mmCIF file of the C-alpha atoms, coordinates in Angstrom:
data_MODEL
# 
_entry.id   MODEL 
# 
loop_
_atom_site.group_PDB 
_atom_site.id 
_atom_site.type_symbol 
_atom_site.label_atom_id 
_atom_site.label_alt_id 
_atom_site.label_comp_id 
_atom_site.label_asym_id 
_atom_site.label_entity_id 
_atom_site.label_seq_id 
_atom_site.pdbx_PDB_ins_code 
_atom_site.Cartn_x 
_atom_site.Cartn_y 
_atom_site.Cartn_z 
_atom_site.occupancy 
_atom_site.B_iso_or_equiv 
_atom_site.pdbx_formal_charge 
_atom_site.auth_seq_id 
_atom_site.auth_comp_id 
_atom_site.auth_asym_id 
_atom_site.auth_atom_id 
_atom_site.pdbx_PDB_model_num 
ATOM 1   C CA . MET A 1 1   ? 61.085  121.672 137.660 1.00 0.00 ? 1   MET A CA 1 
ATOM 2   C CA . ASN A 1 2   ? 57.739  122.559 138.319 1.00 0.00 ? 2   ASN A CA 1 
ATOM 3   C CA . THR A 1 3   ? 54.956  119.923 137.976 1.00 0.00 ? 3   THR A CA 1 
ATOM 4   C CA . LYS A 1 4   ? 53.463  121.977 134.904 1.00 0.00 ? 4   LYS A CA 1 
ATOM 5   C CA . VAL A 1 5   ? 56.746  121.589 132.980 1.00 0.00 ? 5   VAL A CA 1 
ATOM 6   C CA . ARG A 1 6   ? 57.264  118.091 134.038 1.00 0.00 ? 6   ARG A CA 1 
ATOM 7   C CA . ALA A 1 7   ? 53.665  116.902 133.057 1.00 0.00 ? 7   ALA A CA 1 
ATOM 8   C CA . ILE A 1 8   ? 54.096  118.340 129.351 1.00 0.00 ? 8   ILE A CA 1 
ATOM 9   C CA . THR A 1 9   ? 57.680  116.875 128.794 1.00 0.00 ? 9   THR A CA 1 
ATOM 10  C CA . LEU A 1 10  ? 56.085  113.387 129.959 1.00 0.00 ? 10  LEU A CA 1 
ATOM 11  C CA . LEU A 1 11  ? 53.089  113.814 127.346 1.00 0.00 ? 11  LEU A CA 1 
ATOM 12  C CA . CYS A 1 12  ? 55.533  114.992 124.667 1.00 0.00 ? 12  CYS A CA 1 
ATOM 13  C CA . ALA A 1 13  ? 57.875  111.762 125.482 1.00 0.00 ? 13  ALA A CA 1 
ATOM 14  C CA . ALA A 1 14  ? 54.247  109.719 124.660 1.00 0.00 ? 14  ALA A CA 1 
ATOM 15  C CA . MET A 1 15  ? 53.174  110.919 122.086 1.00 0.00 ? 15  MET A CA 1 
ATOM 16  C CA . MET A 1 16  ? 56.406  110.515 120.113 1.00 0.00 ? 16  MET A CA 1 
ATOM 17  C CA . MET A 1 17  ? 57.012  107.154 121.392 1.00 0.00 ? 17  MET A CA 1 
ATOM 18  C CA . THR A 1 18  ? 53.099  106.221 120.004 1.00 0.00 ? 18  THR A CA 1 
ATOM 19  C CA . GLY A 1 19  ? 54.827  106.844 116.716 1.00 0.00 ? 19  GLY A CA 1 
ATOM 20  C CA . CYS A 1 20  ? 57.323  103.804 117.038 1.00 0.00 ? 20  CYS A CA 1 
ATOM 21  C CA . LEU A 1 21  ? 54.575  101.246 117.995 1.00 0.00 ? 21  LEU A CA 1 
ATOM 22  C CA . GLU A 1 22  ? 52.765  99.112  115.723 1.00 0.00 ? 22  GLU A CA 1 
ATOM 23  C CA . TRP A 1 23  ? 49.367  99.304  117.515 1.00 0.00 ? 23  TRP A CA 1 
ATOM 24  C CA . TRP A 1 24  ? 46.961  101.835 118.972 1.00 0.00 ? 24  TRP A CA 1 
ATOM 25  C CA . PRO A 1 25  ? 44.285  100.652 122.151 1.00 0.00 ? 25  PRO A CA 1 
ATOM 26  C CA . GLU A 1 26  ? 41.916  103.380 120.682 1.00 0.00 ? 26  GLU A CA 1 
ATOM 27  C CA . PHE A 1 27  ? 41.466  102.361 117.212 1.00 0.00 ? 27  PHE A CA 1 
ATOM 28  C CA . GLY A 1 28  ? 40.725  98.537  119.014 1.00 0.00 ? 28  GLY A CA 1 
ATOM 29  C CA . ILE A 1 29  ? 44.274  97.305  117.516 1.00 0.00 ? 29  ILE A CA 1 
ATOM 30  C CA . PRO A 1 30  ? 45.993  94.000  119.717 1.00 0.00 ? 30  PRO A CA 1 
ATOM 31  C CA . ALA A 1 31  ? 49.404  94.382  120.101 1.00 0.00 ? 31  ALA A CA 1 
ATOM 32  C CA . GLY A 1 32  ? 51.638  91.815  117.863 1.00 0.00 ? 32  GLY A CA 1 
ATOM 33  C CA . GLU A 1 33  ? 49.242  92.338  114.769 1.00 0.00 ? 33  GLU A CA 1 
ATOM 34  C CA . GLN A 1 34  ? 49.764  94.051  111.591 1.00 0.00 ? 34  GLN A CA 1 
ATOM 35  C CA . PRO A 1 35  ? 46.570  95.899  110.197 1.00 0.00 ? 35  PRO A CA 1 
ATOM 36  C CA . TRP A 1 36  ? 48.721  98.513  108.102 1.00 0.00 ? 36  TRP A CA 1 
ATOM 37  C CA . GLY A 1 37  ? 47.395  96.300  105.262 1.00 0.00 ? 37  GLY A CA 1 
ATOM 38  C CA . GLU A 1 38  ? 43.860  96.762  106.294 1.00 0.00 ? 38  GLU A CA 1 
ATOM 39  C CA . LEU A 1 39  ? 43.932  100.601 106.769 1.00 0.00 ? 39  LEU A CA 1 
ATOM 40  C CA . ASN A 1 40  ? 43.784  103.256 105.039 1.00 0.00 ? 40  ASN A CA 1 
ATOM 41  C CA . PRO A 1 41  ? 47.391  105.066 105.452 1.00 0.00 ? 41  PRO A CA 1 
ATOM 42  C CA . GLY A 1 42  ? 45.454  108.167 105.954 1.00 0.00 ? 42  GLY A CA 1 
ATOM 43  C CA . GLN A 1 43  ? 43.613  106.623 109.075 1.00 0.00 ? 43  GLN A CA 1 
ATOM 44  C CA . LEU A 1 44  ? 47.360  106.659 110.808 1.00 0.00 ? 44  LEU A CA 1 
ATOM 45  C CA . ILE A 1 45  ? 50.256  108.342 109.901 1.00 0.00 ? 45  ILE A CA 1 
ATOM 46  C CA . TRP A 1 46  ? 52.887  106.235 111.124 1.00 0.00 ? 46  TRP A CA 1 
ATOM 47  C CA . TYR A 1 47  ? 51.581  103.038 109.262 1.00 0.00 ? 47  TYR A CA 1 
ATOM 48  C CA . ALA A 1 48  ? 51.794  105.052 106.161 1.00 0.00 ? 48  ALA A CA 1 
ATOM 49  C CA . MET A 1 49  ? 55.722  104.069 105.795 1.00 0.00 ? 49  MET A CA 1 
ATOM 50  C CA . HIS A 1 50  ? 54.856  100.112 105.585 1.00 0.00 ? 50  HIS A CA 1 
ATOM 51  C CA . ASP A 1 51  ? 52.362  101.290 102.449 1.00 0.00 ? 51  ASP A CA 1 
ATOM 52  C CA . SER A 1 52  ? 54.635  103.725 100.731 1.00 0.00 ? 52  SER A CA 1 
ATOM 53  C CA . PRO A 1 53  ? 54.790  103.066 96.756  1.00 0.00 ? 53  PRO A CA 1 
ATOM 54  C CA . ALA A 1 54  ? 58.001  101.444 95.480  1.00 0.00 ? 54  ALA A CA 1 
ATOM 55  C CA . LEU A 1 55  ? 59.035  103.563 92.542  1.00 0.00 ? 55  LEU A CA 1 
ATOM 56  C CA . THR A 1 56  ? 61.406  102.521 89.868  1.00 0.00 ? 56  THR A CA 1 
ATOM 57  C CA . ASP A 1 57  ? 64.179  104.763 87.871  1.00 0.00 ? 57  ASP A CA 1 
ATOM 58  C CA . GLN A 1 58  ? 62.631  107.157 85.177  1.00 0.00 ? 58  GLN A CA 1 
ATOM 59  C CA . HIS A 1 59  ? 59.032  107.024 86.879  1.00 0.00 ? 59  HIS A CA 1 
ATOM 60  C CA . ASP A 1 60  ? 56.780  109.318 89.159  1.00 0.00 ? 60  ASP A CA 1 
ATOM 61  C CA . GLY A 1 61  ? 56.401  112.097 85.864  1.00 0.00 ? 61  GLY A CA 1 
ATOM 62  C CA . GLN A 1 62  ? 60.216  111.633 84.821  1.00 0.00 ? 62  GLN A CA 1 
ATOM 63  C CA . THR A 1 63  ? 61.011  111.193 81.236  1.00 0.00 ? 63  THR A CA 1 
ATOM 64  C CA . TYR A 1 64  ? 63.387  108.672 79.490  1.00 0.00 ? 64  TYR A CA 1 
ATOM 65  C CA . PRO A 1 65  ? 65.740  110.082 77.060  1.00 0.00 ? 65  PRO A CA 1 
ATOM 66  C CA . ALA A 1 66  ? 65.192  110.413 73.769  1.00 0.00 ? 66  ALA A CA 1 
ATOM 67  C CA . PRO A 1 67  ? 66.612  107.007 71.638  1.00 0.00 ? 67  PRO A CA 1 
ATOM 68  C CA . LYS A 1 68  ? 70.600  107.513 70.796  1.00 0.00 ? 68  LYS A CA 1 
ATOM 69  C CA . SER A 1 69  ? 70.662  110.717 72.784  1.00 0.00 ? 69  SER A CA 1 
ATOM 70  C CA . LEU A 1 70  ? 74.254  111.723 74.480  1.00 0.00 ? 70  LEU A CA 1 
ATOM 71  C CA . PRO A 1 71  ? 75.307  113.676 77.243  1.00 0.00 ? 71  PRO A CA 1 
ATOM 72  C CA . VAL A 1 72  ? 75.966  117.175 76.158  1.00 0.00 ? 72  VAL A CA 1 
ATOM 73  C CA . GLY A 1 73  ? 80.146  117.207 75.615  1.00 0.00 ? 73  GLY A CA 1 
ATOM 74  C CA . PHE A 1 74  ? 80.435  113.850 74.958  1.00 0.00 ? 74  PHE A CA 1 
ATOM 75  C CA . SER A 1 75  ? 82.421  112.163 71.934  1.00 0.00 ? 75  SER A CA 1 
ATOM 76  C CA . ARG A 1 76  ? 82.363  108.627 70.881  1.00 0.00 ? 76  ARG A CA 1 
ATOM 77  C CA . TYR A 1 77  ? 85.592  106.859 71.522  1.00 0.00 ? 77  TYR A CA 1 
ATOM 78  C CA . PRO A 1 78  ? 86.786  106.229 67.757  1.00 0.00 ? 78  PRO A CA 1 
ATOM 79  C CA . LEU A 1 79  ? 88.570  102.840 68.223  1.00 0.00 ? 79  LEU A CA 1 
ATOM 80  C CA . ASP A 1 80  ? 87.250  99.392  68.439  1.00 0.00 ? 80  ASP A CA 1 
ATOM 81  C CA . PRO A 1 81  ? 88.261  98.695  71.969  1.00 0.00 ? 81  PRO A CA 1 
ATOM 82  C CA . SER A 1 82  ? 90.107  95.654  70.601  1.00 0.00 ? 82  SER A CA 1 
ATOM 83  C CA . ASP A 1 83  ? 92.346  97.456  68.276  1.00 0.00 ? 83  ASP A CA 1 
ATOM 84  C CA . ALA A 1 84  ? 94.970  98.387  69.927  1.00 0.00 ? 84  ALA A CA 1 
ATOM 85  C CA . SER A 1 85  ? 97.500  98.697  67.063  1.00 0.00 ? 85  SER A CA 1 
ATOM 86  C CA . ALA A 1 86  ? 95.779  102.162 65.994  1.00 0.00 ? 86  ALA A CA 1 
ATOM 87  C CA . SER A 1 87  ? 95.761  103.554 69.540  1.00 0.00 ? 87  SER A CA 1 
ATOM 88  C CA . ALA A 1 88  ? 99.414  104.684 68.704  1.00 0.00 ? 88  ALA A CA 1 
ATOM 89  C CA . ALA A 1 89  ? 98.307  107.187 66.040  1.00 0.00 ? 89  ALA A CA 1 
ATOM 90  C CA . ILE A 1 90  ? 95.966  109.062 68.894  1.00 0.00 ? 90  ILE A CA 1 
ATOM 91  C CA . LYS A 1 91  ? 97.923  112.175 69.800  1.00 0.00 ? 91  LYS A CA 1 
ATOM 92  C CA . ASN A 1 92  ? 97.707  113.381 73.569  1.00 0.00 ? 92  ASN A CA 1 
ATOM 93  C CA . PRO A 1 93  ? 95.730  117.132 73.465  1.00 0.00 ? 93  PRO A CA 1 
ATOM 94  C CA . ILE A 1 94  ? 96.532  118.104 76.877  1.00 0.00 ? 94  ILE A CA 1 
ATOM 95  C CA . ALA A 1 95  ? 100.679 119.401 77.570  1.00 0.00 ? 95  ALA A CA 1 
ATOM 96  C CA . PRO A 1 96  ? 101.700 117.973 80.764  1.00 0.00 ? 96  PRO A CA 1 
ATOM 97  C CA . THR A 1 97  ? 101.913 121.630 83.428  1.00 0.00 ? 97  THR A CA 1 
ATOM 98  C CA . ALA A 1 98  ? 102.472 121.468 87.025  1.00 0.00 ? 98  ALA A CA 1 
ATOM 99  C CA . ASP A 1 99  ? 98.133  121.954 87.510  1.00 0.00 ? 99  ASP A CA 1 
ATOM 100 C CA . ASN A 1 100 ? 97.796  118.658 85.152  1.00 0.00 ? 100 ASN A CA 1 
ATOM 101 C CA . LEU A 1 101 ? 99.713  117.074 86.936  1.00 0.00 ? 101 LEU A CA 1 
ATOM 102 C CA . ARG A 1 102 ? 98.434  117.372 90.348  1.00 0.00 ? 102 ARG A CA 1 
ATOM 103 C CA . TYR A 1 103 ? 95.102  116.549 88.705  1.00 0.00 ? 103 TYR A CA 1 
ATOM 104 C CA . GLY A 1 104 ? 96.526  113.467 86.968  1.00 0.00 ? 104 GLY A CA 1 
ATOM 105 C CA . LYS A 1 105 ? 97.843  112.545 90.472  1.00 0.00 ? 105 LYS A CA 1 
ATOM 106 C CA . GLN A 1 106 ? 94.705  112.412 92.173  1.00 0.00 ? 106 GLN A CA 1 
ATOM 107 C CA . MET A 1 107 ? 92.921  110.838 89.551  1.00 0.00 ? 107 MET A CA 1 
ATOM 108 C CA . PHE A 1 108 ? 95.462  108.185 89.395  1.00 0.00 ? 108 PHE A CA 1 
ATOM 109 C CA . GLU A 1 109 ? 95.486  107.477 93.423  1.00 0.00 ? 109 GLU A CA 1 
ATOM 110 C CA . THR A 1 110 ? 91.972  107.445 92.998  1.00 0.00 ? 110 THR A CA 1 
ATOM 111 C CA . THR A 1 111 ? 91.655  105.101 90.586  1.00 0.00 ? 111 THR A CA 1 
ATOM 112 C CA . CYS A 1 112 ? 94.700  103.404 89.444  1.00 0.00 ? 112 CYS A CA 1 
ATOM 113 C CA . VAL A 1 113 ? 97.195  103.196 93.238  1.00 0.00 ? 113 VAL A CA 1 
ATOM 114 C CA . VAL A 1 114 ? 95.215  100.281 94.489  1.00 0.00 ? 114 VAL A CA 1 
ATOM 115 C CA . CYS A 1 115 ? 96.623  97.678  91.710  1.00 0.00 ? 115 CYS A CA 1 
ATOM 116 C CA . HIS A 1 116 ? 99.642  99.924  90.247  1.00 0.00 ? 116 HIS A CA 1 
ATOM 117 C CA . GLY A 1 117 ? 101.021 100.953 93.088  1.00 0.00 ? 117 GLY A CA 1 
ATOM 118 C CA . ALA A 1 118 ? 101.903 104.796 94.316  1.00 0.00 ? 118 ALA A CA 1 
ATOM 119 C CA . GLU A 1 119 ? 105.142 104.535 91.850  1.00 0.00 ? 119 GLU A CA 1 
ATOM 120 C CA . GLY A 1 120 ? 103.213 102.765 89.236  1.00 0.00 ? 120 GLY A CA 1 
ATOM 121 C CA . THR A 1 121 ? 105.473 99.985  89.563  1.00 0.00 ? 121 THR A CA 1 
ATOM 122 C CA . GLY A 1 122 ? 102.900 97.241  90.046  1.00 0.00 ? 122 GLY A CA 1 
ATOM 123 C CA . LYS A 1 123 ? 102.568 96.528  93.555  1.00 0.00 ? 123 LYS A CA 1 
ATOM 124 C CA . GLY A 1 124 ? 99.379  98.004  94.721  1.00 0.00 ? 124 GLY A CA 1 
ATOM 125 C CA . TYR A 1 125 ? 97.454  97.342  97.483  1.00 0.00 ? 125 TYR A CA 1 
ATOM 126 C CA . VAL A 1 126 ? 95.414  94.529  96.157  1.00 0.00 ? 126 VAL A CA 1 
ATOM 127 C CA . VAL A 1 127 ? 98.876  92.840  95.003  1.00 0.00 ? 127 VAL A CA 1 
ATOM 128 C CA . PRO A 1 128 ? 98.654  89.946  96.619  1.00 0.00 ? 128 PRO A CA 1 
ATOM 129 C CA . PRO A 1 129 ? 96.122  88.000  96.886  1.00 0.00 ? 129 PRO A CA 1 
ATOM 130 C CA . TYR A 1 130 ? 95.471  89.574  93.348  1.00 0.00 ? 130 TYR A CA 1 
ATOM 131 C CA . PRO A 1 131 ? 97.956  88.606  90.083  1.00 0.00 ? 131 PRO A CA 1 
ATOM 132 C CA . GLN A 1 132 ? 100.439 91.749  89.989  1.00 0.00 ? 132 GLN A CA 1 
ATOM 133 C CA . PRO A 1 133 ? 99.502  94.280  87.079  1.00 0.00 ? 133 PRO A CA 1 
ATOM 134 C CA . PRO A 1 134 ? 101.822 95.591  84.705  1.00 0.00 ? 134 PRO A CA 1 
ATOM 135 C CA . ASP A 1 135 ? 104.328 97.661  85.931  1.00 0.00 ? 135 ASP A CA 1 
ATOM 136 C CA . LEU A 1 136 ? 103.797 101.247 84.250  1.00 0.00 ? 136 LEU A CA 1 
ATOM 137 C CA . THR A 1 137 ? 107.566 102.318 84.495  1.00 0.00 ? 137 THR A CA 1 
ATOM 138 C CA . ALA A 1 138 ? 109.046 99.009  82.804  1.00 0.00 ? 138 ALA A CA 1 
ATOM 139 C CA . GLN A 1 139 ? 110.928 99.589  79.411  1.00 0.00 ? 139 GLN A CA 1 
ATOM 140 C CA . ARG A 1 140 ? 107.242 97.532  77.387  1.00 0.00 ? 140 ARG A CA 1 
ATOM 141 C CA . VAL A 1 141 ? 105.356 100.539 78.634  1.00 0.00 ? 141 VAL A CA 1 
ATOM 142 C CA . ARG A 1 142 ? 108.040 103.536 78.478  1.00 0.00 ? 142 ARG A CA 1 
ATOM 143 C CA . ASN A 1 143 ? 108.038 102.880 75.053  1.00 0.00 ? 143 ASN A CA 1 
ATOM 144 C CA . TRP A 1 144 ? 104.436 103.097 74.391  1.00 0.00 ? 144 TRP A CA 1 
ATOM 145 C CA . SER A 1 145 ? 102.799 106.649 72.545  1.00 0.00 ? 145 SER A CA 1 
ATOM 146 C CA . ASP A 1 146 ? 100.358 108.389 74.928  1.00 0.00 ? 146 ASP A CA 1 
ATOM 147 C CA . GLY A 1 147 ? 97.239  106.964 72.956  1.00 0.00 ? 147 GLY A CA 1 
ATOM 148 C CA . GLN A 1 148 ? 98.320  103.788 73.472  1.00 0.00 ? 148 GLN A CA 1 
ATOM 149 C CA . ILE A 1 149 ? 98.620  104.166 77.215  1.00 0.00 ? 149 ILE A CA 1 
ATOM 150 C CA . TYR A 1 150 ? 95.393  106.279 77.025  1.00 0.00 ? 150 TYR A CA 1 
ATOM 151 C CA . HIS A 1 151 ? 93.207  103.575 74.868  1.00 0.00 ? 151 HIS A CA 1 
ATOM 152 C CA . VAL A 1 152 ? 94.230  100.956 77.837  1.00 0.00 ? 152 VAL A CA 1 
ATOM 153 C CA . ILE A 1 153 ? 92.614  103.140 80.601  1.00 0.00 ? 153 ILE A CA 1 
ATOM 154 C CA . THR A 1 154 ? 89.544  103.518 77.776  1.00 0.00 ? 154 THR A CA 1 
ATOM 155 C CA . ALA A 1 155 ? 89.147  99.857  76.696  1.00 0.00 ? 155 ALA A CA 1 
ATOM 156 C CA . GLY A 1 156 ? 90.555  98.155  79.092  1.00 0.00 ? 156 GLY A CA 1 
ATOM 157 C CA . GLN A 1 157 ? 93.195  95.341  78.846  1.00 0.00 ? 157 GLN A CA 1 
ATOM 158 C CA . GLY A 1 158 ? 93.606  91.499  79.939  1.00 0.00 ? 158 GLY A CA 1 
ATOM 159 C CA . ARG A 1 159 ? 92.057  91.612  83.954  1.00 0.00 ? 159 ARG A CA 1 
ATOM 160 C CA . MET A 1 160 ? 91.884  95.788  84.065  1.00 0.00 ? 160 MET A CA 1 
ATOM 161 C CA . TRP A 1 161 ? 88.658  96.576  82.645  1.00 0.00 ? 161 TRP A CA 1 
ATOM 162 C CA . SER A 1 162 ? 87.499  99.804  81.194  1.00 0.00 ? 162 SER A CA 1 
ATOM 163 C CA . TYR A 1 163 ? 87.826  103.124 82.950  1.00 0.00 ? 163 TYR A CA 1 
ATOM 164 C CA . LYS A 1 164 ? 85.948  104.978 80.208  1.00 0.00 ? 164 LYS A CA 1 
ATOM 165 C CA . SER A 1 165 ? 83.152  105.490 83.396  1.00 0.00 ? 165 SER A CA 1 
ATOM 166 C CA . GLN A 1 166 ? 85.178  106.364 85.969  1.00 0.00 ? 166 GLN A CA 1 
ATOM 167 C CA . LEU A 1 167 ? 87.328  109.033 84.668  1.00 0.00 ? 167 LEU A CA 1 
ATOM 168 C CA . SER A 1 168 ? 86.110  111.613 81.586  1.00 0.00 ? 168 SER A CA 1 
ATOM 169 C CA . GLN A 1 169 ? 88.271  112.054 78.536  1.00 0.00 ? 169 GLN A CA 1 
ATOM 170 C CA . MET A 1 170 ? 90.303  115.157 80.030  1.00 0.00 ? 170 MET A CA 1 
ATOM 171 C CA . GLU A 1 171 ? 90.698  112.900 83.415  1.00 0.00 ? 171 GLU A CA 1 
ATOM 172 C CA . ARG A 1 172 ? 92.086  110.238 81.418  1.00 0.00 ? 172 ARG A CA 1 
ATOM 173 C CA . TRP A 1 173 ? 95.033  112.140 79.436  1.00 0.00 ? 173 TRP A CA 1 
ATOM 174 C CA . ALA A 1 174 ? 95.571  113.782 82.856  1.00 0.00 ? 174 ALA A CA 1 
ATOM 175 C CA . VAL A 1 175 ? 96.720  110.560 84.105  1.00 0.00 ? 175 VAL A CA 1 
ATOM 176 C CA . VAL A 1 176 ? 98.273  109.718 80.876  1.00 0.00 ? 176 VAL A CA 1 
ATOM 177 C CA . ASN A 1 177 ? 101.200 112.554 81.331  1.00 0.00 ? 177 ASN A CA 1 
ATOM 178 C CA . TYR A 1 178 ? 101.002 111.344 84.913  1.00 0.00 ? 178 TYR A CA 1 
ATOM 179 C CA . VAL A 1 179 ? 102.494 108.102 84.236  1.00 0.00 ? 179 VAL A CA 1 
ATOM 180 C CA . ARG A 1 180 ? 104.581 109.728 82.187  1.00 0.00 ? 180 ARG A CA 1 
ATOM 181 C CA . ALA A 1 181 ? 105.962 111.648 84.999  1.00 0.00 ? 181 ALA A CA 1 
ATOM 182 C CA . LEU A 1 182 ? 105.852 108.273 86.838  1.00 0.00 ? 182 LEU A CA 1 
ATOM 183 C CA . GLN A 1 183 ? 108.290 107.326 84.432  1.00 0.00 ? 183 GLN A CA 1 
ATOM 184 C CA . ARG A 1 184 ? 110.882 110.188 84.437  1.00 0.00 ? 184 ARG A CA 1 
ATOM 185 C CA . ALA A 1 185 ? 111.011 110.016 88.290  1.00 0.00 ? 185 ALA A CA 1 
ATOM 186 C CA . GLN A 1 186 ? 111.726 106.270 87.746  1.00 0.00 ? 186 GLN A CA 1 
ATOM 187 C CA . TYR A 1 187 ? 114.460 106.821 84.377  1.00 0.00 ? 187 TYR A CA 1 
ATOM 188 C CA . PRO A 1 188 ? 114.790 110.497 84.078  1.00 0.00 ? 188 PRO A CA 1 
ATOM 189 C CA . GLU A 1 189 ? 116.224 111.288 80.648  1.00 0.00 ? 189 GLU A CA 1 
ATOM 190 C CA . PRO A 1 190 ? 119.400 113.791 80.409  1.00 0.00 ? 190 PRO A CA 1 
ATOM 191 C CA . GLN A 1 191 ? 117.075 116.470 79.790  1.00 0.00 ? 191 GLN A CA 1 
ATOM 192 C CA . ASP A 1 192 ? 116.062 115.972 83.303  1.00 0.00 ? 192 ASP A CA 1 
ATOM 193 C CA . LEU A 1 193 ? 119.247 115.237 85.219  1.00 0.00 ? 193 LEU A CA 1 
ATOM 194 C CA . GLU A 1 194 ? 120.884 118.396 83.589  1.00 0.00 ? 194 GLU A CA 1 
ATOM 195 C CA . ARG A 1 195 ? 117.923 120.240 85.147  1.00 0.00 ? 195 ARG A CA 1 
ATOM 196 C CA . THR A 1 196 ? 119.039 118.826 88.531  1.00 0.00 ? 196 THR A CA 1 
ATOM 197 C CA . SER A 1 197 ? 122.489 119.558 88.218  1.00 0.00 ? 197 SER A CA 1 
ATOM 198 C CA . GLU A 1 198 ? 122.017 123.075 87.778  1.00 0.00 ? 198 GLU A CA 1 
# 
């Protein structure tokens, strides 16, 4: 490496390192002092990071949403979260298909599997030390309507909190369809057995 290239390389390295220092002898600032409160941040560019203003949400030219405004496509859940009995009347608008079952499986494995387990039997990754959640393949849950399962996902139940913020309406229905598939895998119905024998 020739002398000129070496000198330029050392000069560039020295200039980059000065940005890491909190003093600059040329300005008469002794090492160990913190001058950024006394200097205009425009004087020394590397001090500006110490004086950066903290902005809160919706400031710096942004506006607050209008009062009582709702996101596009949003529809309010019609039931009181504590009114589980009325949820039996809610009809599932999504017919199970291979595509939405794959999607429901993905959503289930993202949000539900840690507690309910991959097979829905309540043996998730967090059990124990936490109490075992309900088995989604048990007779009690198999007897629920799709609307009741949807209601629990939406409003929560017992130790389970609401997942309406994590899952959209369509995602929740896809999870309901996938839970039904898990139930049928554990407890096949007669028509399922007929298909496997063909």
